[in-house]
Short mmCIF file of C-alpha atoms and ligand atoms in Angstrom, two decimals:
data_model
loop_
_atom_site.label_atom_id
_atom_site.label_comp_id
_atom_site.label_asym_id
_atom_site.label_seq_id
_atom_site.Cartn_x
_atom_site.Cartn_y
_atom_site.Cartn_z
CA MET A 1 13.66 -14.86 -19.10
CA GLU A 2 10.24 -13.22 -19.73
CA THR A 3 9.15 -16.19 -21.90
CA GLU A 4 10.18 -18.66 -19.20
CA ILE A 5 8.24 -16.69 -16.58
CA ARG A 6 5.10 -16.62 -18.74
CA ALA A 7 5.38 -20.37 -19.37
CA LEU A 8 5.78 -21.09 -15.64
CA LYS A 9 2.81 -18.88 -14.85
CA SER A 10 0.48 -20.81 -17.10
CA ALA A 11 1.91 -24.25 -16.19
CA LYS A 12 1.30 -23.54 -12.51
CA ASN A 13 -2.03 -21.73 -12.93
CA ALA A 14 -0.47 -18.81 -11.09
CA VAL A 15 -1.58 -15.21 -10.82
CA VAL A 16 1.09 -12.54 -10.35
CA LEU A 17 -0.02 -9.52 -8.32
CA VAL A 18 2.31 -6.53 -8.67
CA HIS A 19 2.35 -3.26 -6.76
CA ASN A 20 2.72 0.05 -8.62
CA TYR A 21 6.15 0.65 -7.01
CA GLN A 22 7.71 -2.51 -8.44
CA PRO A 23 10.39 -2.18 -11.15
CA VAL A 24 8.74 -1.74 -14.56
CA ALA A 25 10.20 -5.07 -15.81
CA ILE A 26 8.25 -6.86 -13.04
CA GLN A 27 5.13 -4.77 -13.70
CA ALA A 28 5.23 -5.95 -17.33
CA LEU A 29 4.75 -9.56 -16.15
CA GLY A 30 1.94 -8.85 -13.71
CA ASP A 31 -1.58 -10.17 -14.25
CA VAL A 32 -2.67 -7.32 -12.03
CA VAL A 33 -0.70 -4.14 -11.33
CA GLY A 34 -2.26 -1.86 -8.75
CA ASP A 35 -2.37 -0.10 -5.42
CA SER A 36 -2.79 -1.93 -2.11
CA LEU A 37 -6.59 -1.88 -2.30
CA GLU A 38 -6.71 -3.12 -5.90
CA LEU A 39 -4.30 -5.96 -5.05
CA ALA A 40 -6.43 -6.99 -2.04
CA VAL A 41 -9.63 -6.94 -4.14
CA LYS A 42 -8.00 -9.08 -6.86
CA ALA A 43 -6.54 -11.45 -4.28
CA LYS A 44 -10.07 -12.02 -2.98
CA GLU A 45 -11.51 -12.59 -6.46
CA THR A 46 -8.87 -14.89 -7.93
CA ARG A 47 -9.41 -18.62 -8.47
CA ALA A 48 -5.73 -19.26 -9.29
CA GLU A 49 -3.96 -22.04 -7.39
CA LEU A 50 -0.78 -20.09 -6.79
CA LEU A 51 -0.60 -16.39 -5.91
CA VAL A 52 2.72 -14.62 -6.41
CA VAL A 53 2.89 -11.23 -4.75
CA CYS A 54 5.54 -8.84 -6.05
CA GLY A 55 5.48 -6.12 -3.46
CA VAL A 56 6.30 -6.10 0.24
CA ARG A 57 5.39 -8.54 3.01
CA PHE A 58 2.16 -6.90 4.19
CA MET A 59 0.73 -7.20 0.66
CA ALA A 60 1.58 -10.92 0.48
CA GLU A 61 0.14 -11.45 3.97
CA THR A 62 -3.09 -9.71 2.98
CA ALA A 63 -3.39 -11.99 -0.07
CA LYS A 64 -2.77 -15.05 2.13
CA ILE A 65 -5.31 -13.96 4.75
CA LEU A 66 -7.92 -13.66 1.99
CA ASN A 67 -6.87 -17.05 0.53
CA PRO A 68 -6.08 -19.32 3.49
CA GLU A 69 -6.54 -22.45 1.35
CA ARG A 70 -4.20 -21.37 -1.45
CA LYS A 71 -0.47 -21.08 -1.72
CA VAL A 72 0.78 -17.49 -1.59
CA ILE A 73 4.44 -16.80 -2.26
CA MET A 74 6.71 -13.76 -2.33
CA PRO A 75 9.89 -13.91 -4.46
CA ILE A 76 11.98 -12.14 -1.79
CA LYS A 77 11.40 -13.19 1.80
CA ASP A 78 12.72 -10.07 3.46
CA ALA A 79 10.95 -7.42 1.36
CA GLY A 80 9.30 -5.52 4.20
CA CYS A 81 7.72 -2.15 4.90
CA PRO A 82 9.52 -0.10 7.58
CA LEU A 83 6.28 1.84 8.16
CA ALA A 84 4.50 -1.39 9.18
CA ASP A 85 7.21 -2.07 11.78
CA PHE A 86 6.30 1.07 13.74
CA LEU A 87 3.17 -0.56 15.18
CA THR A 88 3.61 -3.57 17.45
CA PRO A 89 0.70 -5.55 18.94
CA ASP A 90 1.77 -4.32 22.41
CA LEU A 91 1.59 -0.66 21.43
CA LEU A 92 -1.87 -1.17 19.97
CA LEU A 93 -3.14 -3.15 22.98
CA GLU A 94 -1.90 -0.40 25.30
CA ALA A 95 -3.75 2.26 23.25
CA LYS A 96 -6.92 0.13 23.22
CA GLU A 97 -6.79 -0.09 27.01
CA ARG A 98 -6.40 3.67 27.29
CA TYR A 99 -9.29 4.39 24.86
CA PRO A 100 -11.78 1.54 25.37
CA ASP A 101 -14.56 3.30 23.40
CA ALA A 102 -12.44 4.05 20.35
CA ALA A 103 -12.67 2.12 17.08
CA VAL A 104 -9.38 0.68 15.84
CA VAL A 105 -8.50 1.40 12.21
CA VAL A 106 -5.29 -0.17 10.97
CA TYR A 107 -3.62 0.78 7.71
CA VAL A 108 -2.91 -2.30 5.55
CA ASN A 109 0.76 -1.36 5.83
CA SER A 110 0.91 -3.37 9.06
CA THR A 111 1.67 -6.89 10.25
CA ALA A 112 -0.96 -9.65 10.27
CA GLU A 113 -0.78 -9.73 14.10
CA VAL A 114 -1.67 -6.03 14.27
CA LYS A 115 -4.51 -6.43 11.73
CA ALA A 116 -5.89 -9.19 13.96
CA LEU A 117 -6.37 -6.55 16.70
CA ALA A 118 -8.18 -4.08 14.42
CA ASP A 119 -11.90 -3.44 13.98
CA ILE A 120 -11.26 -2.60 10.34
CA THR A 121 -8.32 -2.02 8.03
CA CYS A 122 -7.93 0.73 5.44
CA THR A 123 -5.64 1.65 2.56
CA SER A 124 -4.63 5.09 1.33
CA ALA A 125 -7.47 4.82 -1.22
CA ASN A 126 -10.26 4.41 1.32
CA ALA A 127 -8.97 5.66 4.72
CA VAL A 128 -11.44 8.57 4.77
CA SER A 129 -14.47 6.46 3.76
CA VAL A 130 -13.52 3.75 6.27
CA VAL A 131 -13.32 6.24 9.16
CA ARG A 132 -16.60 7.92 8.08
CA SER A 133 -18.29 4.50 8.01
CA LEU A 134 -17.73 3.99 11.74
CA PRO A 135 -20.17 5.12 14.45
CA ASN A 136 -17.40 5.89 17.00
CA ASP A 137 -16.32 9.48 17.70
CA THR A 138 -12.79 8.47 18.64
CA ILE A 139 -10.58 6.46 16.30
CA LEU A 140 -7.23 4.85 17.05
CA PHE A 141 -5.35 4.96 13.76
CA GLY A 142 -1.97 3.40 12.97
CA PRO A 143 0.78 3.09 12.02
CA ASP A 144 1.03 6.13 9.70
CA ALA A 145 0.71 9.40 11.61
CA ASN A 146 0.72 11.45 8.38
CA LEU A 147 -2.21 9.49 6.97
CA ALA A 148 -3.92 9.86 10.37
CA ALA A 149 -3.46 13.65 10.17
CA TYR A 150 -4.87 13.67 6.63
CA VAL A 151 -7.94 11.70 7.74
CA GLN A 152 -8.36 14.10 10.69
CA ARG A 153 -8.36 17.01 8.23
CA GLU A 154 -11.03 15.35 6.08
CA VAL A 155 -13.16 14.11 8.99
CA PRO A 156 -12.96 16.96 11.54
CA GLU A 157 -16.04 15.78 13.45
CA LYS A 158 -14.11 12.77 14.83
CA THR A 159 -10.98 12.57 16.99
CA ILE A 160 -8.23 10.59 15.29
CA ILE A 161 -5.47 9.37 17.60
CA PRO A 162 -2.30 8.24 15.79
CA VAL A 163 -0.74 5.07 17.20
CA PRO A 164 2.17 5.53 17.54
CA PRO A 165 2.32 9.34 17.15
CA TYR A 166 5.58 9.07 15.16
CA GLY A 167 4.84 6.28 12.59
CA HIS A 168 5.84 7.29 9.07
CA CYS A 169 7.07 6.05 5.68
CA TYR A 170 10.63 7.30 5.13
CA VAL A 171 10.02 7.67 1.38
CA HIS A 172 7.03 10.01 1.77
CA ALA A 173 8.31 11.76 4.91
CA GLY A 174 11.22 12.87 2.70
CA PHE A 175 9.00 15.29 0.75
CA THR A 176 9.37 18.86 2.07
CA LEU A 177 8.19 22.42 1.48
CA ALA A 178 11.40 22.95 -0.51
CA ASP A 179 10.12 20.28 -2.94
CA VAL A 180 6.79 22.14 -3.10
CA GLU A 181 8.60 25.37 -3.91
CA ALA A 182 10.69 23.69 -6.63
CA ALA A 183 7.54 22.08 -8.10
CA ARG A 184 5.68 25.42 -8.18
CA LYS A 185 8.55 26.89 -10.21
CA LYS A 186 8.19 24.08 -12.78
CA GLY A 187 4.44 24.77 -13.06
CA GLY A 188 1.51 22.37 -13.29
CA MET A 189 -0.08 20.37 -10.48
CA ILE A 190 1.37 18.99 -7.26
CA VAL A 191 0.01 15.49 -6.73
CA CYS A 192 0.68 13.89 -3.34
CA HIS A 193 0.29 10.52 -1.69
CA PRO A 194 -1.45 10.93 1.70
CA GLU A 195 1.62 9.50 3.48
CA CYS A 196 3.35 12.86 2.83
CA PRO A 197 3.73 15.27 5.80
CA PRO A 198 0.72 17.54 6.60
CA GLU A 199 2.47 20.79 5.63
CA VAL A 200 3.17 19.31 2.18
CA LEU A 201 -0.37 17.93 1.79
CA GLU A 202 -1.71 21.41 2.56
CA GLN A 203 -0.03 22.62 -0.65
CA ALA A 204 -1.22 19.70 -2.81
CA ASP A 205 -3.55 20.16 -5.79
CA LEU A 206 -4.53 16.49 -5.60
CA ILE A 207 -4.12 13.87 -2.88
CA ALA A 208 -4.54 10.24 -3.96
CA SER A 209 -3.39 6.65 -3.56
CA THR A 210 -1.07 5.35 -6.27
CA GLY A 211 -4.07 3.82 -8.07
CA GLY A 212 -5.98 7.09 -7.66
CA MET A 213 -3.11 9.00 -9.27
CA LEU A 214 -3.08 6.64 -12.27
CA ARG A 215 -6.83 7.07 -12.75
CA ASN A 216 -6.92 10.85 -12.18
CA ALA A 217 -4.10 11.47 -14.66
CA ALA A 218 -6.58 10.66 -17.44
CA GLY A 219 -8.54 13.81 -16.63
CA THR A 220 -5.91 16.47 -17.34
CA ASP A 221 -3.13 17.53 -19.73
CA GLU A 222 -1.20 19.56 -17.17
CA PRO A 223 2.32 18.67 -16.07
CA TRP A 224 2.39 16.85 -12.73
CA SER A 225 4.97 16.90 -9.95
CA VAL A 226 4.38 13.53 -8.35
CA PHE A 227 5.08 13.27 -4.61
CA THR A 228 5.33 9.51 -4.17
CA GLU A 229 7.73 6.67 -4.95
CA ARG A 230 9.54 7.27 -8.20
CA GLU A 231 8.44 4.10 -10.04
CA LEU A 232 4.87 5.38 -10.08
CA VAL A 233 6.12 8.16 -12.33
CA ALA A 234 7.58 5.59 -14.73
CA ARG A 235 4.14 3.95 -14.85
CA LEU A 236 2.43 7.30 -15.45
CA ARG A 237 4.80 8.02 -18.34
CA MET A 238 4.11 4.61 -19.84
CA LEU A 239 0.33 5.02 -19.59
CA TYR A 240 0.27 8.67 -20.72
CA PRO A 241 3.04 9.12 -23.33
CA GLY A 242 3.68 12.74 -24.27
CA ARG A 243 2.60 14.05 -20.86
CA VAL A 244 5.06 15.73 -18.50
CA PHE A 245 5.59 14.10 -15.09
CA TYR A 246 8.30 15.14 -12.64
CA GLU A 247 9.61 12.72 -10.03
CA LYS A 248 11.92 13.10 -7.04
CA PRO A 249 14.90 10.85 -7.87
CA GLU A 250 15.62 10.12 -4.18
CA ALA A 251 12.06 8.89 -3.51
CA VAL A 252 12.86 5.19 -3.70
CA CYS A 253 11.42 2.39 -1.56
CA ALA A 254 14.42 0.07 -1.21
CA ASP A 255 12.31 -2.96 -0.26
CA MET A 256 10.16 -2.60 -3.38
CA LYS A 257 13.30 -2.84 -5.54
CA LYS A 258 14.60 -6.11 -4.13
CA ILE A 259 12.80 -8.36 -6.66
CA THR A 260 14.52 -9.13 -9.97
CA LEU A 261 13.22 -11.13 -12.95
CA ALA A 262 15.51 -13.98 -11.88
CA ASP A 263 13.88 -13.93 -8.41
CA LEU A 264 10.42 -14.07 -9.97
CA ARG A 265 11.39 -17.01 -12.19
CA ARG A 266 12.95 -18.90 -9.27
CA ALA A 267 9.94 -18.17 -7.06
CA LEU A 268 7.56 -19.60 -9.69
CA GLU A 269 9.73 -22.62 -10.37
CA HIS A 270 10.25 -23.62 -6.73
CA GLU A 271 7.03 -22.07 -5.37
CA GLU A 272 8.91 -20.09 -2.75
CA HIS A 273 8.85 -18.24 -0.37
CA GLU A 274 5.55 -19.37 1.01
CA VAL A 275 3.65 -17.02 3.34
CA VAL A 276 2.63 -18.96 6.44
CA LEU A 277 0.55 -17.40 9.22
CA PRO A 278 -1.23 -18.84 12.27
CA LEU A 279 -4.86 -19.71 11.43
CA GLU A 280 -6.23 -17.83 14.41
CA VAL A 281 -4.38 -14.63 13.42
CA MET A 282 -5.63 -14.98 9.84
CA ASP A 283 -9.23 -15.49 10.95
CA ARG A 284 -9.24 -12.33 13.05
CA ALA A 285 -7.32 -10.25 10.49
CA ARG A 286 -9.69 -11.43 7.71
CA ARG A 287 -12.68 -9.95 9.53
CA ALA A 288 -10.98 -6.53 9.58
CA ILE A 289 -9.94 -6.73 5.92
CA GLU A 290 -13.34 -7.95 4.68
CA ARG A 291 -15.05 -5.20 6.61
CA MET A 292 -12.84 -2.74 4.71
CA LEU A 293 -13.59 -4.40 1.35
CA ALA A 294 -17.32 -3.98 2.07
CA VAL A 295 -16.79 -0.20 2.46
CA GLY A 296 -14.97 -0.06 -0.89
CA ARG A 297 -13.14 3.01 -2.05
P1 13P B 301 -0.98 2.58 -2.25
O1 13P B 301 -2.02 1.74 -1.59
O2 13P B 301 -1.41 3.97 -2.53
O3 13P B 301 -0.46 1.90 -3.47
O4 13P B 301 0.24 2.76 -1.24
C1 13P B 301 0.96 1.70 -0.75
C2 13P B 301 2.20 2.15 -0.14
O5 13P B 301 2.98 1.36 0.35
C3 13P B 301 2.46 3.57 -0.14
O6 13P B 301 3.74 3.82 0.24
FE1 SF4 B 302 6.29 0.97 3.11
FE2 SF4 B 302 6.88 3.45 2.35
FE3 SF4 B 302 7.80 1.39 0.96
FE4 SF4 B 302 5.20 2.02 0.90
S1 SF4 B 302 6.90 3.26 0.13
S2 SF4 B 302 6.07 -0.01 1.12
S3 SF4 B 302 4.90 2.71 3.01
S4 SF4 B 302 8.32 1.92 3.08
#
């Protein structure tokens, strides 16, 4: 199967972009494996004719928005992000009306229609820098209220308003103070994704995006308790053999696990499922994404 996939990739001049939460068998076939920001940067740079995004819908939409002329496909049509679904265009428009002077920062974990209403997007890797880059004192920030609270903690001079106030990722919201206590007993560092709840982040020794975790792991020999989706821990173990990493077995993003090798092969062979978005939505969303890419990490 792997050989067939590699042959199809080169025959079709395709690039396969894989998120860090994908099953390791899919990661092994990626031309790029990374966090949301790294995937967006690579999607912008690539000259490939066909982009295959192994992740969830918002990642494939971001790649399409940055490559309106190219074909972007996702092997599983209904691989979504429940966090993205918390923020509808109507909710955001209502908040914009209520706070006309606020800047609108939208997490990339959002729909293309919502990105089209944003001044700028951000990822977990650059949310703080993006907010600091803006002249506005008040920021509407959605859909992740935990990430909004983290940014508020790091940028106390601004007022961050979460839209909606209850948006969250069920995988990261599942980390609790009981997990912190258990991790402290094991020893070593507690490393958290910023989508974790504020009371958990307060206890973290390091807060980072998935890509940030992979990079920072190079700088220490200590055991890590990793508070994010469990596949990231498999990747850490692969990159740093001999090191001790603890995962939470229940921390699984179901949508990230929908893609199998057979799905990837079929997607490449039949060039499906194509991401199609209205041009006008893409044009407006692209402005917000490119503004973020200019800020960097
Ligand atoms: P990263 O950008 O850190 O990879 O996070 C994406 C995501 O979906 C987190 O749940
Ligand atoms: Fe969305 Fe959470 Fe899955 Fe990330 S882990 S894709 S935020 S549901």
